C-alpha cells in the first residue's frame, strides 16, 4: 500500500492524542486550572491535528460531514462519530477541570472509553479489509490500542506504567509482524484464484493493460519501501521502546522525559510507515506484483 | 444507504469468454468513450502525451500466460471491470452512503455528489475495479452502462453495455443472472462459468468462461505410424560430415 504521509501522521498523532485523553479521563486525581489546560492542549492538539491531517487525502474534504451518516455499516463513519463524541465529552470534562476546578469522574470515564473507542474504530478501518491479509486480523486492533495506551501513559508522565506498557507493545508489535509476514500466503489468494486459471497450470502476467503505472498500481503496489523493511523494523523498535526505556530508567529529568517522548513518536511513525508500505493488496496479483 | 440489499430482483451482469477474447482492447476504448461523456464526471487523463501517461479506466484488459507442467504455454487475454458482487465489500465500507447496490437490478453505483474521495472502497475491492479520478477527486467504476441499457432514446440493439456492443469477437455477453433461462445463465451453466477469487466470499455476479482445452500433440492419430521418424542416425555424406565434426573438440557438453 502507498504510505501516504497524511494517513501516517493521522494514525500516529491521533492515536497518541486519544491515548492521552483516555489516561486524563481515567485519572482519579487530575490536575486542575492552568496545569490541566496544558495537558488537554497537548491531547486535543494531537487528536485534532491527526484528524485534520486525515482529511488532506480526501478528494472532496468539503463534503466530509456526510461521513457521519453511515455508522450502521461503515467503520470509517463510526470512527468519525466516535471521535467527535470523544472530543465533545472530553471537552466538557476538561472545561470543568480548567475553569471550574471541578472533577466529574463519570464524565471522564465516558470520555476515556470513547477515546479508546475512537482508536479501536480507526484500527477496524484497516482490520476489516480482507483484501489486505496483513491487516485483516484482530491483532491489528490490539496493536493500535496498545500503541495508543502506551503513548498516552508516556505523554501523561506515568513512568512505571509506561515502562511496562512499552515492553507489552513491543511484544504485540513483534507478534503482529510475525503473523503478518505469512498472512498473504495463508489467505490462499494467488494469481491462479484471481484469474480462475490456477487449476490449468502456472499463471504468469505477460502484459499489463497499460504502458505506465495507473492509480491502482500507485495506490496498492509499493515495492521500493520494502527493501529496507527489516532494518526499519529494528530502528522502529529502538526508537519506540528501547531508547525511551533507557531514558526513563535514568535519573528523572524533564529533558530525558521529553527525549523519551520524541523518540517514541518517531518510532511509532516509523512503525506506521511500515504498516502501510509492507501491506500487500490482492490487486497486486493481477499485475504479477505485490 | 451503504447496507447491501438482502436480495435483488434482477442480477444484471456480464459473462466474459476467455476462450474468445482476442485482447484487442476495443471494449476498453468504447467504455472510456461512452462513460467519459455520459453518466457522472468525465474520465480524466493525466499527461496523455507526456511522460508516464495515466488515466481513469473502468475496464482494463490484462494478458496472462498459462502453462501446465510439460505443456506449451497458452496466452489468455483477461478483461476486468466491476463484477457487481452480491456481497460487495466496497459498498459497506463507504462512510457517506455514496456507494450503493441497487435492489432492482443489482448494479453497484457511486453517487458522485456524495463521494468524498476517501478511496476506502477501492481498498476494499479485491479486483481493482474502482479508480479514483485524479481530476475530479471522486471514485469511478463500471455502471454496467446504466444510461444505455434502459435508454429508450437508443435503438434497441444499442441497449446493452458499450463494451458488449463493441466486442468484435463476441467475447462479452450481457444479461440477467437471476433468470435461469437467460443467455448469460445458460452460457455459465454450459461452459462452467467461474468466480474470481471465490475464497473472499464477494459472490461476484459477473462470470468468466474458461478457455476451452486445446488440441494436444500427444493425442493418438491414425496418421501417427506414418509420422514416426524414418531415420535416427545420419547416413551417407551427412553421416560422414557428422563423424568428422564430432572428432573436432568444441562440441557443447549436453550434445556429446
Coordinates of C-alpha atoms in Angstrom, one line a residue:
Chain A
X1 CA 0.0 0.0 0.0
X2 CA 1.1 3.5 -0.7
X3 CA 2.3 5.0 2.6
X4 CA 0.6 8.4 2.3
X5 CA 2.1 10.9 4.8
X6 CA -1.4 12.3 5.7
X7 CA -2.5 8.8 6.9
X8 CA 0.7 8.1 8.8
X9 CA 0.5 11.5 10.6
X10 CA -3.1 10.9 11.3
X11 CA -2.8 7.4 12.8
X12 CA 0.4 8.3 14.8
X13 CA -0.8 11.6 16.3
X14 CA -4.5 10.9 16.8
X15 CA -3.5 7.6 18.4
X16 CA -1.2 9.4 20.9
X17 CA -3.8 12.1 21.4
X18 CA -6.7 9.8 22.1
X19 CA -4.4 7.6 24.3
X20 CA -3.5 10.7 26.4
X21 CA -7.2 11.7 26.6
X22 CA -8.0 8.2 27.9
X23 CA -5.5 8.5 30.7
X24 CA -6.6 12.0 31.5
X25 CA -10.2 10.8 31.7
X26 CA -9.4 7.8 33.9
X27 CA -7.2 9.9 36.2
X28 CA -8.6 9.7 39.8
X29 CA -6.8 12.9 40.9
X30 CA -6.3 15.0 37.8
X31 CA -4.6 18.4 37.5
X32 CA -6.9 21.4 37.6
X33 CA -6.7 25.0 36.4
X34 CA -3.8 26.0 34.2
X35 CA -1.9 22.7 34.7
X36 CA -5.0 20.9 33.3
X37 CA -5.1 23.3 30.4
X38 CA -1.6 22.3 29.2
X39 CA -2.3 18.6 29.4
X40 CA -5.6 18.9 27.5
X41 CA -4.0 21.3 25.0
X42 CA -1.4 18.6 24.1
X43 CA -4.0 15.9 23.9
X44 CA -6.5 17.9 21.9
X45 CA -3.7 19.2 19.7
X46 CA -2.5 15.7 18.8
X47 CA -6.0 14.2 18.4
X48 CA -7.4 17.1 16.3
X49 CA -4.2 17.6 14.4
X50 CA -4.2 14.0 13.4
X51 CA -7.9 14.1 12.4
X52 CA -7.4 17.2 10.3
X53 CA -4.4 15.7 8.6
X54 CA -6.5 12.7 7.6
X55 CA -8.8 15.0 5.6
X56 CA -5.9 16.0 3.3
X57 CA -6.0 12.8 1.3
X58 CA -9.7 13.3 0.5
X59 CA -10.8 14.2 -3.0
X60 CA -13.6 16.4 -1.6
X61 CA -12.9 17.4 2.0
X62 CA -15.8 19.9 1.9
X63 CA -18.2 17.0 1.9
X64 CA -16.7 15.4 5.0
X65 CA -19.8 16.0 7.1
X66 CA -21.6 13.4 5.0
X67 CA -19.2 10.8 6.5
X68 CA -21.1 10.8 9.8
X69 CA -24.2 9.3 8.3
X70 CA -23.3 5.6 7.6
X71 CA -22.3 4.5 11.1
X72 CA -24.6 1.4 10.8
X73 CA -22.3 -0.2 8.3
X74 CA -19.0 1.7 7.8
X75 CA -16.1 1.7 10.3
X76 CA -14.8 4.9 8.8
X77 CA -18.1 6.6 9.6
X78 CA -18.1 5.0 13.1
X79 CA -14.7 6.4 13.6
X80 CA -15.9 9.9 12.8
X81 CA -18.9 9.7 15.1
X82 CA -16.8 8.2 17.9
X83 CA -14.0 10.9 17.5
X84 CA -16.5 13.8 17.7
X85 CA -18.3 12.2 20.7
X86 CA -14.9 11.7 22.5
X87 CA -13.7 15.2 21.8
X88 CA -17.1 16.7 22.9
X89 CA -17.3 14.7 26.2
X90 CA -13.6 15.3 27.0
X91 CA -14.1 18.9 26.1
X92 CA -16.8 19.2 28.8
X93 CA -14.7 17.3 31.2
X94 CA -11.6 19.5 30.5
X95 CA -13.7 22.7 30.8
X96 CA -15.0 21.6 34.2
X97 CA -11.4 21.0 35.4
X98 CA -9.8 24.1 33.9
X99 CA -12.5 26.8 34.5
X100 CA -14.4 25.4 37.5
X101 CA -11.8 23.4 39.4
X102 CA -14.4 20.6 39.3
X103 CA -13.6 16.9 38.7
X104 CA -16.5 14.9 37.3
X105 CA -15.2 11.3 37.3
X106 CA -18.1 9.7 35.4
X107 CA -17.8 12.2 32.5
X108 CA -14.0 11.4 32.4
X109 CA -14.7 7.7 32.2
X110 CA -17.2 8.1 29.4
X111 CA -14.8 10.3 27.6
X112 CA -11.9 7.9 28.1
X113 CA -13.9 5.0 26.8
X114 CA -15.0 7.0 23.8
X115 CA -11.3 7.9 23.2
X116 CA -10.3 4.3 23.2
X117 CA -13.3 3.5 21.1
X118 CA -12.0 6.0 18.5
X119 CA -8.7 4.2 18.4
X120 CA -10.5 0.9 18.1
X121 CA -12.7 2.1 15.2
X122 CA -9.6 3.5 13.4
X123 CA -8.0 0.1 13.7
X124 CA -11.1 -1.6 12.3
X125 CA -11.0 0.5 9.2
X126 CA -7.8 -1.5 8.4
X127 CA -8.5 -4.8 10.2
X128 CA -11.8 -5.2 8.2
X129 CA -10.2 -5.4 4.8
X130 CA -9.9 -8.9 3.6
X131 CA -8.1 -7.6 0.5
X132 CA -5.1 -6.8 2.7
X133 CA -4.4 -10.0 4.6
X134 CA -1.6 -8.5 6.7
X135 CA -4.2 -6.1 8.3
X136 CA -7.1 -8.5 8.3
X137 CA -6.7 -9.7 11.9
X138 CA -7.9 -8.8 15.4
X139 CA -4.2 -8.3 16.2
X140 CA -4.4 -5.0 14.3
X141 CA -6.9 -3.6 16.8
X142 CA -4.7 -4.9 19.7
X143 CA -1.7 -3.2 18.0
X144 CA -3.4 0.2 17.6
X145 CA -4.9 0.1 21.1
X146 CA -1.6 -0.9 22.8
X147 CA 0.3 1.9 20.9
X148 CA -2.3 4.5 21.9
X149 CA -2.4 3.4 25.6
X150 CA 1.4 3.2 25.8
X151 CA 1.9 6.6 24.2
X152 CA -0.8 8.1 26.4
X153 CA 0.9 6.8 29.5
X154 CA 4.3 8.1 28.4
X155 CA 2.8 11.5 27.5
X156 CA 1.0 11.8 30.8
X157 CA 4.2 11.1 32.7
X158 CA 3.3 7.7 34.2
X159 CA 6.8 6.4 34.2
X160 CA 6.3 2.9 35.8
X161 CA 3.2 2.1 33.8
X162 CA 4.9 3.4 30.7
X163 CA 7.9 1.1 31.2
X164 CA 5.7 -2.0 31.5
X165 CA 3.4 -0.9 28.6
X166 CA 6.4 -0.3 26.3
X167 CA 7.5 -3.9 26.8
X168 CA 4.0 -5.2 26.2
X169 CA 3.6 -3.0 23.0
X170 CA 7.0 -4.3 21.7
X171 CA 5.7 -7.9 22.2
X172 CA 2.4 -7.1 20.4
X173 CA 4.3 -5.4 17.5
X174 CA 6.6 -8.4 17.1
X175 CA 3.6 -10.8 17.2
X176 CA 1.8 -8.7 14.6
X177 CA 4.8 -8.6 12.3
X178 CA 5.3 -12.4 12.7
X179 CA 1.8 -13.3 11.7
X180 CA 1.7 -10.6 9.1
X181 CA 4.7 -12.0 7.2
X182 CA 2.8 -15.2 6.3
X183 CA -0.7 -13.6 6.2
X184 CA -0.8 -13.3 2.4
X185 CA 0.3 -16.8 1.7
X186 CA -2.1 -18.1 4.4
X187 CA -5.0 -16.2 2.8
X188 CA -4.8 -18.6 -0.2
X189 CA -5.3 -15.8 -2.8
X190 CA -2.9 -16.2 -5.8
X191 CA -2.9 -15.1 -9.4
X192 CA -4.4 -18.5 -10.0
X193 CA -7.5 -17.8 -7.9
X194 CA -7.6 -14.2 -9.1
X195 CA -7.9 -15.2 -12.7
X196 CA -9.7 -18.6 -12.1
X197 CA -7.0 -20.2 -14.3
X198 CA -4.9 -21.6 -11.5
X199 CA -6.1 -25.2 -11.9
X200 CA -4.9 -25.2 -15.6
X201 CA -1.2 -24.6 -14.7
X202 CA 1.2 -21.8 -13.7
X203 CA -0.3 -18.3 -14.5
X204 CA 2.1 -15.5 -15.3
X205 CA 1.4 -11.9 -16.0
X206 CA 2.6 -11.3 -19.5
X207 CA 1.4 -7.7 -20.3
X208 CA -0.2 -5.0 -18.2
X209 CA -3.3 -3.3 -19.6
X210 CA -1.4 0.0 -19.9
X211 CA 2.2 1.2 -20.5
X212 CA 2.8 3.1 -17.3
X213 CA 1.5 2.8 -13.7
X214 CA -2.1 3.7 -13.1
X215 CA -4.0 4.7 -9.9
X216 CA -4.3 1.1 -8.8
X217 CA -0.6 0.4 -9.1
X218 CA 0.4 3.6 -7.3
X219 CA -2.1 3.1 -4.5
X220 CA -1.7 -0.7 -3.9
X221 CA 1.7 -1.7 -5.1
X222 CA 4.6 -0.3 -3.1
X223 CA 7.7 -2.4 -3.7
X224 CA 10.6 0.1 -3.1
X225 CA 9.9 0.7 0.6
X226 CA 10.1 -3.0 1.5
X227 CA 13.7 -3.3 0.6
X228 CA 14.8 -2.0 4.0
X229 CA 11.9 -3.3 5.9
X230 CA 13.9 -5.4 8.4
X231 CA 16.3 -2.6 9.2
X232 CA 13.4 -0.2 9.6
X233 CA 11.7 -2.6 12.0
X234 CA 14.7 -2.6 14.2
X235 CA 15.0 1.2 14.0
X236 CA 11.3 1.5 14.8
X237 CA 11.5 -0.7 17.9
X238 CA 14.7 1.1 19.0
X239 CA 13.1 4.5 18.8
X240 CA 9.6 3.4 20.0
X241 CA 10.6 1.3 23.0
X242 CA 14.4 0.7 23.7
X243 CA 15.5 4.3 23.8
X244 CA 12.5 5.6 25.9
X245 CA 13.0 2.7 28.4
X246 CA 16.7 3.6 28.8
X247 CA 15.8 7.3 29.2
X248 CA 13.1 6.6 31.7
X249 CA 15.3 4.3 33.8
X250 CA 18.0 7.1 34.1
X251 CA 17.5 9.5 37.0
X252 CA 14.4 11.6 36.1
X253 CA 14.9 14.9 34.4
X254 CA 12.5 16.8 32.1
X255 CA 15.0 16.8 29.3
X256 CA 15.2 13.0 29.3
X257 CA 11.4 12.7 29.6
X258 CA 11.0 14.9 26.6
X259 CA 13.6 13.0 24.6
X260 CA 11.8 9.7 25.5
X261 CA 8.5 11.1 24.2
X262 CA 10.1 12.4 21.0
X263 CA 11.9 9.2 20.4
X264 CA 8.7 7.2 21.0
X265 CA 6.8 9.4 18.5
X266 CA 9.5 8.9 15.8
X267 CA 9.4 5.1 16.5
X268 CA 5.6 5.0 16.2
X269 CA 5.7 6.9 12.9
X270 CA 8.3 4.5 11.5
X271 CA 6.1 1.6 12.5
X272 CA 3.1 3.2 10.9
X273 CA 5.1 3.8 7.7
X274 CA 5.9 0.1 7.6
X275 CA 2.3 -0.7 8.4
X276 CA 1.3 0.7 5.0
X277 CA 4.5 0.1 3.0
X278 CA 4.7 -3.6 3.8
X279 CA 0.9 -4.2 3.3
X280 CA 0.1 -6.1 0.1
X281 CA -3.2 -5.8 -1.6
X282 CA -4.8 -8.6 -3.7
X283 CA -5.0 -6.1 -6.7
X284 CA -1.2 -6.6 -7.0
X285 CA -1.8 -10.2 -8.0
X286 CA -3.4 -9.0 -11.3
X287 CA -0.2 -7.1 -12.1
X288 CA 2.1 -10.0 -11.2
X289 CA 3.4 -7.8 -8.4
X290 CA 2.7 -7.4 -4.7
Chain B
X1 CA -27.6 3.8 2.3
X2 CA -24.5 1.6 2.4
X3 CA -26.2 -1.6 3.7
X4 CA -26.5 -4.2 0.9
X5 CA -29.9 -5.3 -0.3
X6 CA -30.8 -8.8 1.0
X7 CA -31.7 -9.8 -2.5
X8 CA -32.1 -8.1 -5.8
X9 CA -35.0 -8.6 -8.3
X10 CA -32.6 -8.9 -11.2
X11 CA -28.9 -9.7 -11.2
X12 CA -27.6 -7.9 -14.2
X13 CA -24.0 -8.6 -15.2
X14 CA -21.6 -9.8 -17.8
X15 CA -20.2 -13.1 -19.0
X16 CA -16.7 -12.8 -20.3
X17 CA -15.4 -15.6 -22.5
X18 CA -11.7 -16.0 -22.0
X19 CA -11.6 -18.5 -24.9
X20 CA -12.9 -16.0 -27.4
X21 CA -11.3 -12.7 -26.2
X22 CA -8.5 -11.7 -28.6
X23 CA -7.1 -8.9 -26.4
X24 CA -7.9 -6.1 -28.9
X25 CA -8.9 -3.6 -26.1
X26 CA -11.8 -2.3 -28.2
X27 CA -14.0 -2.7 -25.1
X28 CA -11.6 -0.5 -23.1
X29 CA -11.9 2.2 -25.7
X30 CA -15.6 2.1 -26.2
X31 CA -16.1 2.0 -22.4
X32 CA -13.9 5.1 -22.0
X33 CA -15.6 6.8 -24.9
X34 CA -19.2 6.3 -23.6
X35 CA -18.5 6.9 -20.0
X36 CA -16.4 10.0 -20.4
X37 CA -19.3 11.8 -22.0
X38 CA -22.3 10.4 -20.2
X39 CA -23.1 9.3 -16.6
X40 CA -21.2 11.3 -14.0
X41 CA -17.8 13.1 -14.1
X42 CA -15.7 12.6 -17.2
X43 CA -12.8 10.0 -17.1
X44 CA -9.8 12.2 -16.9
X45 CA -6.3 11.6 -18.3
X46 CA -3.1 12.9 -16.8
X47 CA -0.1 13.7 -19.1
X48 CA -1.8 11.8 -22.0
X49 CA 1.0 12.8 -24.4
X50 CA 3.7 13.2 -21.8
X51 CA 5.9 11.0 -19.7
X52 CA 4.1 8.3 -17.8
X53 CA 0.6 8.9 -19.1
X54 CA -2.1 7.9 -16.7
X55 CA -5.9 7.9 -16.8
X56 CA -9.1 6.6 -15.3
X57 CA -10.5 3.5 -17.0
X58 CA -13.5 1.4 -15.9
X59 CA -12.4 -1.6 -17.9
X60 CA -8.9 -2.9 -18.5
X61 CA -7.5 -5.9 -20.4
X62 CA -4.7 -7.9 -18.8
X63 CA -2.7 -10.6 -20.7
X64 CA -1.6 -13.8 -18.9
X65 CA 0.3 -16.9 -19.9
X66 CA -0.9 -20.2 -18.5
X67 CA 1.4 -23.2 -18.7
X68 CA 0.7 -26.7 -17.4
X69 CA 3.6 -28.9 -16.5
X70 CA 5.2 -30.2 -19.7
X71 CA 2.7 -28.5 -22.0
X72 CA 3.1 -25.5 -24.2
X73 CA 2.1 -22.1 -22.8
X74 CA -1.2 -20.5 -23.7
X75 CA -2.0 -16.8 -23.9
X76 CA -5.2 -15.7 -22.1
X77 CA -6.5 -12.1 -22.6
X78 CA -8.3 -11.1 -19.5
X79 CA -10.7 -8.1 -19.5
X80 CA -11.5 -6.9 -16.0
X81 CA -14.2 -4.5 -14.8
X82 CA -16.6 -4.3 -11.8
X83 CA -18.1 -7.7 -11.1
X84 CA -21.2 -6.1 -9.4
X85 CA -20.7 -8.5 -6.4
X86 CA -23.8 -9.7 -4.5
X87 CA -21.7 -9.3 -1.3
X88 CA -19.9 -6.1 -2.4
X89 CA -17.3 -5.1 0.2
X90 CA -16.9 -1.7 -1.5
X91 CA -20.4 -0.7 -0.6
X92 CA -20.5 -1.4 3.1
X93 CA -17.2 0.5 3.9
X94 CA -18.4 3.7 2.3
X95 CA -18.8 6.4 5.1
X96 CA -21.1 8.7 3.2
X97 CA -23.6 6.4 1.5
X98 CA -22.3 7.4 -1.9
X99 CA -21.7 3.7 -2.9
X100 CA -24.8 1.6 -3.2
X101 CA -26.1 -1.6 -4.8
X102 CA -29.5 -1.2 -6.5
X103 CA -32.2 -3.5 -5.2
X104 CA -34.0 -3.6 -8.5
X105 CA -31.1 -4.9 -10.7
X106 CA -28.1 -5.4 -8.5
X107 CA -25.9 -2.7 -10.3
X108 CA -23.3 -1.2 -7.9
X109 CA -23.1 2.6 -8.4
X110 CA -21.5 5.7 -6.9
X111 CA -23.4 8.8 -6.3
X112 CA -20.7 11.3 -7.1
X113 CA -22.4 14.2 -5.3
X114 CA -21.9 12.3 -2.0
X115 CA -18.4 10.9 -2.7
X116 CA -15.7 12.5 -0.5
X117 CA -12.9 10.6 -2.4
X118 CA -11.5 8.8 0.6
X119 CA -10.6 5.8 -1.5
X120 CA -11.6 3.2 1.1
X121 CA -14.0 1.4 -1.4
X122 CA -11.1 0.9 -3.8
X123 CA -9.1 -0.5 -0.9
X124 CA -12.0 -2.9 -0.1
X125 CA -12.4 -4.1 -3.7
X126 CA -10.2 -7.2 -4.3
X127 CA -10.3 -6.8 -8.0
X128 CA -9.1 -3.3 -8.6
X129 CA -12.5 -2.3 -10.2
X130 CA -12.6 1.2 -8.7
X131 CA -10.4 4.0 -9.6
X132 CA -10.2 7.5 -8.0
X133 CA -10.4 10.1 -10.8
X134 CA -7.3 12.3 -10.3
X135 CA -9.0 15.3 -11.8
X136 CA -12.5 15.1 -10.2
X137 CA -11.4 13.5 -6.9
X138 CA -14.4 11.1 -6.9
X139 CA -14.5 7.3 -7.3
X140 CA -15.3 6.0 -10.7
X141 CA -16.4 2.5 -11.6
X142 CA -18.3 0.5 -14.2
X143 CA -22.0 1.4 -14.2
X144 CA -22.9 -1.5 -16.5
X145 CA -23.8 1.4 -18.8
X146 CA -26.9 2.0 -16.7
X147 CA -27.5 5.0 -19.0
X148 CA -27.6 2.7 -22.1
X149 CA -29.4 -0.4 -21.0
X150 CA -32.7 1.4 -20.1
X151 CA -32.3 4.2 -22.6
X152 CA -35.3 4.3 -24.8
X153 CA -33.8 7.0 -27.0
X154 CA -31.3 4.4 -28.3
X155 CA -32.2 1.8 -30.9
X156 CA -32.9 -1.5 -29.1
X157 CA -29.8 -3.1 -30.4
X158 CA -27.7 -0.5 -28.5
X159 CA -29.4 -1.0 -25.2
X160 CA -26.5 -3.1 -23.9
X161 CA -23.2 -2.0 -22.2
X162 CA -20.8 -0.3 -24.6
X163 CA -18.1 -3.0 -24.1
X164 CA -20.6 -5.8 -25.1
X165 CA -21.9 -3.8 -28.1
X166 CA -18.4 -3.2 -29.5
X167 CA -16.7 -6.5 -28.9
X168 CA -15.7 -7.7 -32.4
X169 CA -15.1 -11.3 -31.2
X170 CA -18.4 -11.7 -29.3
X171 CA -16.5 -12.5 -26.1
X172 CA -18.7 -10.4 -23.9
X173 CA -22.3 -11.1 -23.0
X174 CA -24.8 -9.1 -21.0
X175 CA -27.9 -10.4 -19.2
X176 CA -29.8 -11.2 -16.1
X177 CA -28.3 -14.0 -14.0
X178 CA -31.5 -14.2 -11.8
X179 CA -33.3 -15.6 -14.8
X180 CA -32.1 -19.3 -15.3
X181 CA -33.2 -19.1 -19.0
X182 CA -31.2 -16.0 -19.9
X183 CA -28.3 -16.2 -22.3
X184 CA -25.8 -15.5 -19.6
X185 CA -27.2 -18.1 -17.2
X186 CA -27.2 -20.7 -20.0
X187 CA -23.6 -19.9 -21.0
X188 CA -22.4 -20.0 -17.4
X189 CA -24.0 -23.4 -16.9
X190 CA -22.8 -24.9 -20.3
X191 CA -19.2 -23.6 -20.1
X192 CA -18.5 -23.8 -16.3
X193 CA -18.5 -20.0 -15.6
X194 CA -16.1 -19.1 -12.9
X195 CA -16.0 -16.6 -10.0
X196 CA -12.8 -14.6 -9.5
X197 CA -11.2 -15.1 -6.0
X198 CA -14.1 -17.1 -4.7
X199 CA -12.2 -17.5 -1.4
X200 CA -13.0 -13.9 -0.4
X201 CA -16.8 -14.5 -0.4
X202 CA -17.7 -11.5 -2.5
X203 CA -20.1 -13.6 -4.7
X204 CA -19.4 -11.8 -8.0
X205 CA -22.3 -11.6 -10.4
X206 CA -20.0 -11.4 -13.5
X207 CA -18.7 -14.8 -14.6
X208 CA -15.7 -15.8 -16.6
X209 CA -15.8 -18.7 -19.1
X210 CA -12.5 -20.7 -19.0
X211 CA -10.5 -21.2 -22.2
X212 CA -11.6 -24.5 -24.0
X213 CA -9.0 -27.3 -23.9
X214 CA -6.5 -27.1 -26.8
X215 CA -5.6 -29.9 -29.1
X216 CA -2.6 -31.9 -28.0
X217 CA 0.3 -33.5 -29.9
X218 CA 0.0 -36.5 -27.7
X219 CA -3.4 -37.5 -29.0
X220 CA -3.2 -40.8 -31.0
X221 CA -3.8 -40.0 -34.6
X222 CA -4.4 -42.6 -37.4
X223 CA -1.5 -40.9 -39.2
X224 CA 0.8 -41.4 -36.3
X225 CA 2.5 -44.5 -37.6
X226 CA 3.4 -42.7 -40.8
X227 CA 4.8 -39.7 -38.9
X228 CA 7.4 -41.7 -37.0
X229 CA 11.0 -40.6 -37.8
X230 CA 12.3 -42.8 -40.6
X231 CA 16.0 -42.4 -39.7
X232 CA 17.5 -41.8 -36.3
X233 CA 21.2 -41.8 -37.4
X234 CA 22.6 -39.8 -40.3
X235 CA 24.0 -41.8 -43.2
X236 CA 25.9 -41.1 -46.4
X237 CA 27.5 -37.7 -46.9
X238 CA 25.8 -36.1 -43.9
X239 CA 26.8 -39.1 -41.7
X240 CA 30.4 -38.6 -42.8
X241 CA 30.3 -34.9 -42.0
X242 CA 28.8 -35.6 -38.6
X243 CA 31.5 -38.1 -37.8
X244 CA 34.3 -35.7 -38.9
X245 CA 32.8 -32.8 -37.0
X246 CA 32.5 -35.0 -33.9
X247 CA 36.2 -35.6 -33.9
X248 CA 37.0 -31.9 -33.5
X249 CA 36.9 -30.5 -30.0
X250 CA 34.4 -27.8 -29.0
X251 CA 31.0 -29.6 -29.0
X252 CA 28.8 -28.4 -26.2
X253 CA 28.7 -31.0 -23.4
X254 CA 25.0 -31.8 -23.4
X255 CA 25.0 -32.9 -27.0
X256 CA 28.1 -35.2 -26.7

